Coordinates of C-alpha atoms and ligand atoms in Angstrom, one line a residue:
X18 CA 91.7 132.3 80.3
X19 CA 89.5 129.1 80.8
X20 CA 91.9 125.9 81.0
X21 CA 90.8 122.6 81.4
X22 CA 86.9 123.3 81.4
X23 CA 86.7 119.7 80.0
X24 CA 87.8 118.6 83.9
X25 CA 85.1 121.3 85.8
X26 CA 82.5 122.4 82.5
X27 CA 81.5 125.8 82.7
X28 CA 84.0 127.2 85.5
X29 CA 87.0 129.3 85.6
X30 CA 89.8 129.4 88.4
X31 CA 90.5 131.6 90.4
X32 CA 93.6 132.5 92.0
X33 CA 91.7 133.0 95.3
X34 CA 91.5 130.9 99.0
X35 CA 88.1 130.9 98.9
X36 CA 87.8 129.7 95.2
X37 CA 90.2 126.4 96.3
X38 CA 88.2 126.2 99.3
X39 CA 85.2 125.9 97.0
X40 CA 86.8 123.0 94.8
X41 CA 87.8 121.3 98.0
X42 CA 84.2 121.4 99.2
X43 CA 83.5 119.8 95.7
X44 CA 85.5 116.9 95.7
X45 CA 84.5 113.9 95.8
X46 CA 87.8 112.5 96.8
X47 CA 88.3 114.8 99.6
X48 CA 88.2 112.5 102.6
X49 CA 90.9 110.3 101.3
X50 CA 93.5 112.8 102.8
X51 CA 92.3 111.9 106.1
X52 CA 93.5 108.2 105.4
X53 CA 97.5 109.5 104.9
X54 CA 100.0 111.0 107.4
X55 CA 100.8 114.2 106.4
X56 CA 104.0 115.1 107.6
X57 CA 104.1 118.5 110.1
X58 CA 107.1 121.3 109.2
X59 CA 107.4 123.9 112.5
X60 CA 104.0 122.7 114.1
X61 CA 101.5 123.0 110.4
X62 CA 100.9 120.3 108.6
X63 CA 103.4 120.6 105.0
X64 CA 102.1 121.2 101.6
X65 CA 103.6 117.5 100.8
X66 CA 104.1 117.8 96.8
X67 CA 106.6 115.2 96.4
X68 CA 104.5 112.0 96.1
X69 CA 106.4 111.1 92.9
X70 CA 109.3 110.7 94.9
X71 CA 108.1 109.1 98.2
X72 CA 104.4 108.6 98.8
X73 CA 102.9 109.1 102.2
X74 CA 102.2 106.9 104.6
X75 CA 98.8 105.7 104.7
X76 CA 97.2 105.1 108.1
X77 CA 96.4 101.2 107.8
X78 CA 99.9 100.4 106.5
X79 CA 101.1 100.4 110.3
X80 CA 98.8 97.6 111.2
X81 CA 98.7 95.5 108.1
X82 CA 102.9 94.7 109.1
X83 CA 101.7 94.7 112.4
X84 CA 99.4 92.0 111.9
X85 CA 102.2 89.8 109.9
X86 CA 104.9 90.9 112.7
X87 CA 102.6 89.0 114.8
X88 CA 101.9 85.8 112.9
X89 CA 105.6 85.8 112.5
X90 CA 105.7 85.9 116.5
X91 CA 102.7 83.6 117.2
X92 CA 102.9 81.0 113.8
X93 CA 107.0 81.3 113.0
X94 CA 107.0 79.0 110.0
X95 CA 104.0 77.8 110.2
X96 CA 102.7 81.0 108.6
X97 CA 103.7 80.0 105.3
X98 CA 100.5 78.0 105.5
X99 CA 98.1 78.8 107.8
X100 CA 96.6 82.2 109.0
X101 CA 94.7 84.5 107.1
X102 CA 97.2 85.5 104.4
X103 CA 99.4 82.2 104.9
X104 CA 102.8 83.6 103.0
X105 CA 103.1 80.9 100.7
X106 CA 100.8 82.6 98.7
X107 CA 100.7 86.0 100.1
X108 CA 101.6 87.7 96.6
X109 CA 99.0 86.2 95.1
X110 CA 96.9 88.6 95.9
X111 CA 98.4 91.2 93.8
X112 CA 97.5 90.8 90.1
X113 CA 94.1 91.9 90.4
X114 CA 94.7 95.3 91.7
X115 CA 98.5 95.5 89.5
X116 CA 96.2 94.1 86.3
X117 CA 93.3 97.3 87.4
X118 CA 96.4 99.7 87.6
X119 CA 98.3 99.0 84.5
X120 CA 96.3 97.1 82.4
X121 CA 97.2 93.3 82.5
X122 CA 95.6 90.4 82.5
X123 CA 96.1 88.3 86.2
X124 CA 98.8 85.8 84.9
X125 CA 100.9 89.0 83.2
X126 CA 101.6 90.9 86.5
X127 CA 103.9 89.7 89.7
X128 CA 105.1 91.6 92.6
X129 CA 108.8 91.2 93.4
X130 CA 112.4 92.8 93.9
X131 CA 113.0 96.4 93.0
X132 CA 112.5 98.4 90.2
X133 CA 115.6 97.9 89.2
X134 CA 116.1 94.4 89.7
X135 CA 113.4 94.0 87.8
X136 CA 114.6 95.7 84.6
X137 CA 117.7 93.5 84.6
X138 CA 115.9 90.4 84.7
X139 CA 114.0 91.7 82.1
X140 CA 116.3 93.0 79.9
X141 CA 118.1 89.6 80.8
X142 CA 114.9 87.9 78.8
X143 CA 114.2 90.8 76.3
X144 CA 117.3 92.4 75.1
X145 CA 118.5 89.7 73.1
X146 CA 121.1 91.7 70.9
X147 CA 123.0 90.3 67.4
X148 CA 126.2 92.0 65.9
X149 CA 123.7 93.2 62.9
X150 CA 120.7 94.3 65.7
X151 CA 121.7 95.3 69.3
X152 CA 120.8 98.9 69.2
X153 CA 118.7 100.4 72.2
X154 CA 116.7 103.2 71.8
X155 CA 115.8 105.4 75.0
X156 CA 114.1 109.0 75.8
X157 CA 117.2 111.3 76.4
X158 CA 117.5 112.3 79.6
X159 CA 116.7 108.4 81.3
X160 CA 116.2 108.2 85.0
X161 CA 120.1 107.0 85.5
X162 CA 119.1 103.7 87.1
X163 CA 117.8 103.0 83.3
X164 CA 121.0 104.2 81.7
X165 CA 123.1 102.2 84.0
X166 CA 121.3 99.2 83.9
X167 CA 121.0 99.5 79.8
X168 CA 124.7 100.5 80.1
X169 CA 125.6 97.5 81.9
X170 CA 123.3 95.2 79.9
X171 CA 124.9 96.2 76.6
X172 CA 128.4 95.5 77.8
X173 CA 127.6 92.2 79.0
X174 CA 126.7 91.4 75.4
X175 CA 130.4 92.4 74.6
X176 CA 128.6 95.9 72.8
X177 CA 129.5 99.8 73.2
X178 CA 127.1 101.7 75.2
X179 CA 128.7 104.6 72.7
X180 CA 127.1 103.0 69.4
X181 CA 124.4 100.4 70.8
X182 CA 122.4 103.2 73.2
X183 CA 120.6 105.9 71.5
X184 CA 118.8 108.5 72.4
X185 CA 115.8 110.4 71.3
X186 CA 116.4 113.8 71.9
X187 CA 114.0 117.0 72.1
X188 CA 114.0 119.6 69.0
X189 CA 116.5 122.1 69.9
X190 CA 114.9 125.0 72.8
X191 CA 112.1 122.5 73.5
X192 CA 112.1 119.9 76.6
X193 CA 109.8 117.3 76.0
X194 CA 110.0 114.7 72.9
X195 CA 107.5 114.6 69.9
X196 CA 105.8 111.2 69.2
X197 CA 107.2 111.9 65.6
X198 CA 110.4 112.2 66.5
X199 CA 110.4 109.1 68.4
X200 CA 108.3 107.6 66.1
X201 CA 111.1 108.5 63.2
X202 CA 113.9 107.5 65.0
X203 CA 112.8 103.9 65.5
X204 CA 112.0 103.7 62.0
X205 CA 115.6 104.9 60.8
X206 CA 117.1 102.6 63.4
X207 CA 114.6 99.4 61.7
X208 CA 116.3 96.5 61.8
X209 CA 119.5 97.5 63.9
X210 CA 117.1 98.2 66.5
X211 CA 117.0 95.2 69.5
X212 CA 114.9 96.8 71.8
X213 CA 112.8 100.2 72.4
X214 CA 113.0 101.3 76.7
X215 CA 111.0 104.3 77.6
X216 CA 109.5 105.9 81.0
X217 CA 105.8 106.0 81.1
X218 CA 106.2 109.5 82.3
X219 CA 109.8 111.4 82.3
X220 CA 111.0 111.8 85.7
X221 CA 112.2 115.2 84.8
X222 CA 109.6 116.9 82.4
X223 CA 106.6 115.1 83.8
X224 CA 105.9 114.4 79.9
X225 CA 103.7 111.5 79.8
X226 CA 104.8 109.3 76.6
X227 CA 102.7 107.7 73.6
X228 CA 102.8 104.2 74.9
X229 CA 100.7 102.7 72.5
X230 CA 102.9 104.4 69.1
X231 CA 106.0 103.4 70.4
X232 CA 105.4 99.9 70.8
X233 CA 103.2 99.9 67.3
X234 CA 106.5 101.9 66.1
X235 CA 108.8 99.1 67.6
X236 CA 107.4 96.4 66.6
X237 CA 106.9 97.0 63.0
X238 CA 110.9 97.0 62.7
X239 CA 110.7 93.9 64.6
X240 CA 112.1 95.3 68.1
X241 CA 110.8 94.5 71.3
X242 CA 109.4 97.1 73.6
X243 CA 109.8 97.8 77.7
X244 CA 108.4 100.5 79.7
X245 CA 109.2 102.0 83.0
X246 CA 106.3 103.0 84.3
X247 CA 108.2 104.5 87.7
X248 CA 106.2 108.0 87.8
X249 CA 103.1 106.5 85.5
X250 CA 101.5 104.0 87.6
X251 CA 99.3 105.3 90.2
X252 CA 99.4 108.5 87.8
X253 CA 97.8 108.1 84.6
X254 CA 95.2 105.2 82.8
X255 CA 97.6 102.3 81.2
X256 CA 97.0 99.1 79.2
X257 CA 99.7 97.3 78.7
X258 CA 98.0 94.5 77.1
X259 CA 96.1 96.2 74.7
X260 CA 99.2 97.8 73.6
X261 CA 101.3 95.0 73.1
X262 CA 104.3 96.1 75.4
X263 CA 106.2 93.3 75.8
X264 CA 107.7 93.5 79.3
X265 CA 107.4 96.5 82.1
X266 CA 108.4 97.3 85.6
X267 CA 107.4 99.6 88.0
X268 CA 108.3 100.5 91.8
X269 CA 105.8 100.8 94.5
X270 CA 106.9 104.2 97.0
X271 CA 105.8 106.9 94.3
X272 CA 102.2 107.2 93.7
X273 CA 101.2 103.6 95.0
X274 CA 102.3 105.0 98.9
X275 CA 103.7 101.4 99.8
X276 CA 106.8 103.0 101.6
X277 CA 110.6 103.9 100.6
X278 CA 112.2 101.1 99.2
X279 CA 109.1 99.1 98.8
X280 CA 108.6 95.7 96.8
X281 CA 108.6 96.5 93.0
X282 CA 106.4 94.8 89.9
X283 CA 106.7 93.7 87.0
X284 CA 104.7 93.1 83.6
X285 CA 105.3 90.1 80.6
X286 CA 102.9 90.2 78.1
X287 CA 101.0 87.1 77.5
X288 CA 102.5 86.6 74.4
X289 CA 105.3 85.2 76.2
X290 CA 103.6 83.5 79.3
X291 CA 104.9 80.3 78.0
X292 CA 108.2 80.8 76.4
X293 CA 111.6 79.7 76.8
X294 CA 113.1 83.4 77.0
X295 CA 116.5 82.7 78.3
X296 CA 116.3 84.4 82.3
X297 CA 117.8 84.6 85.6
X298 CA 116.1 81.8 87.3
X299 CA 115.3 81.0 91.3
X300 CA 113.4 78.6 92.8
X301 CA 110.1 81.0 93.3
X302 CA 109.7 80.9 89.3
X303 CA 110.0 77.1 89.5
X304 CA 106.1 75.5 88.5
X305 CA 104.8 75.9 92.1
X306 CA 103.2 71.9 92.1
X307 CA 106.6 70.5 91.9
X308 CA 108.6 73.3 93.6
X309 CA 108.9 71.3 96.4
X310 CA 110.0 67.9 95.4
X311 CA 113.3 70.5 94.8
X312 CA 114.2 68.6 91.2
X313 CA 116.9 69.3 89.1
X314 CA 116.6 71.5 86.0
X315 CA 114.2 74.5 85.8
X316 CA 110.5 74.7 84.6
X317 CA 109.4 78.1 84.9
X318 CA 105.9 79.0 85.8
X319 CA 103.6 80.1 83.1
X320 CA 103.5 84.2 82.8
X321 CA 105.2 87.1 84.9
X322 CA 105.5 84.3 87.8
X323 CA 107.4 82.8 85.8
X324 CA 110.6 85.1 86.4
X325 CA 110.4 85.5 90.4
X326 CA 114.0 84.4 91.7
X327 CA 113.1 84.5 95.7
X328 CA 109.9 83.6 98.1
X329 CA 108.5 87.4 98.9
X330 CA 109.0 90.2 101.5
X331 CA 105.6 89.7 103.5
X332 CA 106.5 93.0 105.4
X333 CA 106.9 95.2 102.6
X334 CA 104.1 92.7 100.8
X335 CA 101.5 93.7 103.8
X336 CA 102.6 97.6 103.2
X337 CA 101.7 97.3 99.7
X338 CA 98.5 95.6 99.9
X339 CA 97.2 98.4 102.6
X340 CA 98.4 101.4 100.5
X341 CA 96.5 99.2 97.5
X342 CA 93.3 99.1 98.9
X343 CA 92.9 103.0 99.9
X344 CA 93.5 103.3 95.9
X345 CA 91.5 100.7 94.9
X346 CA 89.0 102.8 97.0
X347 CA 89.0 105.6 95.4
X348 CA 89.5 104.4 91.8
X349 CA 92.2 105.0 89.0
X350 CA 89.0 107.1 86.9
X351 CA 88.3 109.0 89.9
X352 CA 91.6 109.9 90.7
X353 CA 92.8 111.0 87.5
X354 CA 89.7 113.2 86.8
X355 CA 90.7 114.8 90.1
X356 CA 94.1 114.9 88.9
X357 CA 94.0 117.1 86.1
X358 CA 91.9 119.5 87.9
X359 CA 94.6 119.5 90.5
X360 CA 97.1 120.2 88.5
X361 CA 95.5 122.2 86.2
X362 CA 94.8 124.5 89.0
X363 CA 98.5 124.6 89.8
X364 CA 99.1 125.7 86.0
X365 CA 96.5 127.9 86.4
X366 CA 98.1 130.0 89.0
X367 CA 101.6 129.6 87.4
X368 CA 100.5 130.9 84.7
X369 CA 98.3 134.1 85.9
X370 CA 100.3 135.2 88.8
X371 CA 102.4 138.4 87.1
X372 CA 105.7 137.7 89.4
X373 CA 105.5 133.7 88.8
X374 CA 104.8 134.1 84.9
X375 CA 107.5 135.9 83.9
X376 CA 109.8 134.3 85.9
X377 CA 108.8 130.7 85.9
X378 CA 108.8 128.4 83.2
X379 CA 106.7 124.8 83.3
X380 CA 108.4 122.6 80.9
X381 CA 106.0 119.9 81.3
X382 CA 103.5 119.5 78.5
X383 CA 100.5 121.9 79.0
X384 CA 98.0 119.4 77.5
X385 CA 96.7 117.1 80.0
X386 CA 96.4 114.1 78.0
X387 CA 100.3 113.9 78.2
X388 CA 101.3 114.7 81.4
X389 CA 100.2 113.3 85.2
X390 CA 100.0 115.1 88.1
X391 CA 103.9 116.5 87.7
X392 CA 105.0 120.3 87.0
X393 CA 108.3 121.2 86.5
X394 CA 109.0 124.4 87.0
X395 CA 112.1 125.9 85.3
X396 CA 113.6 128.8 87.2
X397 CA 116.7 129.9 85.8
X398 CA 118.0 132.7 88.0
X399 CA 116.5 132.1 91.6
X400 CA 115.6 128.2 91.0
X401 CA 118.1 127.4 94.2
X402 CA 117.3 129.9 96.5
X403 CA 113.2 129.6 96.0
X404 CA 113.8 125.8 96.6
X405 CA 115.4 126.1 99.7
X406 CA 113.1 129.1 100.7
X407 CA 110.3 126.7 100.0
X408 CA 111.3 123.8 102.1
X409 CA 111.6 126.4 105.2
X410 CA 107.9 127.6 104.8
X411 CA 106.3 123.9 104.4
X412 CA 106.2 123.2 100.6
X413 CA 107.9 119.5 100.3
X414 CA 108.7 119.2 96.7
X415 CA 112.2 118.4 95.2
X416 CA 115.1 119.8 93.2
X417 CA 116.6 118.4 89.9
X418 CA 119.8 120.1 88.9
X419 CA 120.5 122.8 87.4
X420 CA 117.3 125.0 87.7
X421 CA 114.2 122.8 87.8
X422 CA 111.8 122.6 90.8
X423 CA 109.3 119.5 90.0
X424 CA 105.7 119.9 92.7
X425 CA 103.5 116.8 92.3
X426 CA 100.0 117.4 93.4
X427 CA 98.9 114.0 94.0
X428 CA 95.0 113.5 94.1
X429 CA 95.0 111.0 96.6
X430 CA 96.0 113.4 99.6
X431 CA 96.5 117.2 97.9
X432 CA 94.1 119.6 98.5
X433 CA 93.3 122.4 96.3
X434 CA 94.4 124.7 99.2
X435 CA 97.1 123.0 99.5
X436 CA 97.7 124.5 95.6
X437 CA 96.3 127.3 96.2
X438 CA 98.9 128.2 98.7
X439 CA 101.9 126.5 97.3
X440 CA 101.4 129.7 94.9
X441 CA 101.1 132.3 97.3
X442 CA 104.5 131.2 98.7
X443 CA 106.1 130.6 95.5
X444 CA 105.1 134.1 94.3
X445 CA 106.3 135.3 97.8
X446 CA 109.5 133.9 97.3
X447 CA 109.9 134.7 94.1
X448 CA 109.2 138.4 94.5
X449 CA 111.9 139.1 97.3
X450 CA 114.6 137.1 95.0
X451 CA 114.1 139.3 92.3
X452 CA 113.5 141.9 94.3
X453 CA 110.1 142.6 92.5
Ligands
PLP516 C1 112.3 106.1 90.9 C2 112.8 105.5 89.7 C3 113.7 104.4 89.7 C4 114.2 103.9 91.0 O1 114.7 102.6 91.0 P1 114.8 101.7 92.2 O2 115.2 100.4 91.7 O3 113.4 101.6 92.8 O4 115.7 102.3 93.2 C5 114.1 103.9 88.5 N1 113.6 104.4 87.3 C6 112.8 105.4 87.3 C7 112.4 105.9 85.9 C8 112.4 106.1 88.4 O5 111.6 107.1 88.3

């Protein structure tokens, strides 16, 4: 068995300490572990898989909101205007490295709110529903924040959730969707279809979606198209330009490290930089010359800025900007090479290992193209009691009810040890639950 010789030409794993030592002497990326905390369970630094839920800390986040903590001491309002990074225009700063990571051009990205703030106020602009077309299509199987907020969003158009929300459901006994299918459904739905909202990467699978055909798909019936690209940015290449998606949002404490609860984003294709989309308005989307003269009636700035509501959180903005920079560092090409070796190393050993193939099953994709750095790992009889095993011997990773264990190897800070002996354990484990 030779997987993924397209990421490493002309080797094969090995299930062995000193063959993931040998990768980790290889990489090129190597050193950017030593920029992150790594969190320590009983005195040894954890195997932290669980970057798609909460990225680490890196080290130079602590003194970027240091140094605002400080102008906010020495400056107090005055910082809005003077000091290095005067406030006023502190989120400026952000569609340059946003536009590398997804794709954009600078006046399509902005940096505000939460993820799921941000999908109402889109959704607010974009779901734009008549009695003959208000149908949603999602992925089955939504992160619920989508599903509430498309919920919500339906009935406050006076719709059903029960008839306007559909779903695209896997073939029966498979997990993950086929671009077909997805592809079909869209077409069937044609001209009762309002709006298309998919993940960028299914929180649950770790399948990585056909961006690009879905929004061809969507807009041929004449739907618009939104992604959530919660588990994609940071994770896989995007262009949301070049594909024509019409709006997206992301958060920022996943793969982009910028701390739990961080300030989200948000994408609005140029095509509608200078629309009158209905929106939730606030003063911080107000054309910035005249924002201050404090007028009557609202003129919204040209692009994504265009739909900001509030002046930004400079603490969490500082957070984000350091835990930018490592990755800008390091480079989305880089990273993602790295990536697939990763995790391709991870299915490796799954998939050799005699006790952890016949008792595991990875329901993410096994073609790389269409999945990040994400297993899940479906354990049906034991899934509990490994997960809680694994927490007690230093692997971090999370639990999705009922039976699926999800480890995210993230290229940034992972190590191929760190792989390497996520394995061992897991086969450990495994063994004495099944008493093999
Ligand atoms: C993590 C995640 C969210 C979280 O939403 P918040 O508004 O940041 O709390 C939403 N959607 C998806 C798909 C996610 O993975």
């Amino acid at each position: 068995m030779t997987p993924f010789t397209d990421a490493l030409p002309g080797v094969t794993f090995e299930n062995s300490l000193r063959f993931a030592r040998r990768l980790d002497a290889e990489d090129a990326l190597r050193d950017f572990r030593n920029r992150f905390h790594i969190p320590v369970v009983a005195g040894k630094e954890a195997i932290y898989f669980c970057g798609n839920s909460l990225g680490l800390q890196p080290k130079t986040v602590r003194e970027a909101v240091e140094r605002e903590m400080l102008h906010w001491e020495k400056l107090a309002v005055e910082g809005h205007f003077t000091g290095r990074q005067p406030w006023f225009t502190y989120h400026k700063q952000f569609k340059e490295p946003l536009g590398q990571l997804v794709g954009a051009r600078p006046h399509e990205t902005v940096v505000m709110n939460n993820l799921t703030t941000n999908l109402h106020l889109m959704l607010t602009s974009f779901y734009r529903p008549t009695p003959r077309r208000c149908k949603v299509l999602m992925e089955g199987g939504a992160f619920p924040s989508d599903q509430y907020a498309v919920e919500s969003q339906v009935r406050l158009h006076g719709f059903s959730p029960e008839t306007a929300v559909v779903e695209v459901q896997p073939r029966p006994g498979a997990y993950t969707l086929r671009t077909e299918d997805i592809v079909d459904q869209i077409e069937a739905l044609g001209d009762e279809l309002a709006l298309v909202l998919f993940g960028g990467i299914n929180y649950y699978t770790g399948q990585v979606y056909d961006l690009e055909a879905i929004a061809r798909a969507a807009h041929r019936v004449g739907a618009r198209v939104g992604f959530d690209l919660a588990h994609a940015i940071g994770n896989v290449p995007l262009r949301l330009h070049d594909w024509g998606a019409d709006f997206a949002v992301w958060c920022s404490y996943k793969y982009l490290n910028s701390g739990p609860g961080g300030v989200a984003g948000a994408f609005v294709h140029e095509k509608h930089a200078d629309s009158d989309l209905p929106r939730l308005a606030g003063w911080w989307g107000y054309q910035e010359k005249s924002r201050f003269q404090m007028q009557k009636g609202f003129k919204p700035m040209y692009g994504a800025d265009g739909w900001q509501l509030a002046n930004g959180p400079v603490l969490l903005l500082a957070a984000h900007r350091a835990a930018l920079d490592v990755f800008a560092e390091a480079g989305m090409d880089a990273l993602r090479r790295k990536s697939r070796l990763l995790t391709g190393y991870l299915e490796f050993i799954l998939r050799t290992d005699p006790v952890l193939r016949q008792h595991v099953e990875i329901i993410t994709p096994a073609d790389p193209e269409w999945r990040g750095c994400q297993l899940s790992l479906r354990l049906p009889e034991t899934g509990k009691a490994v997960f809680e095993r694994l927490g007690q011997e230093g692997v971090i990773a999370d639990w999705r009810e009922p039976d699926v264990i999800r480890l995210a190897p993230v290229p940034l800070y992972n190590s191929f040890e760190d792989v390497y002996r996520c394995g061992e354990i897991l086969a450990a484990l495994v063994r004495t639950q099944t008493g093999k």
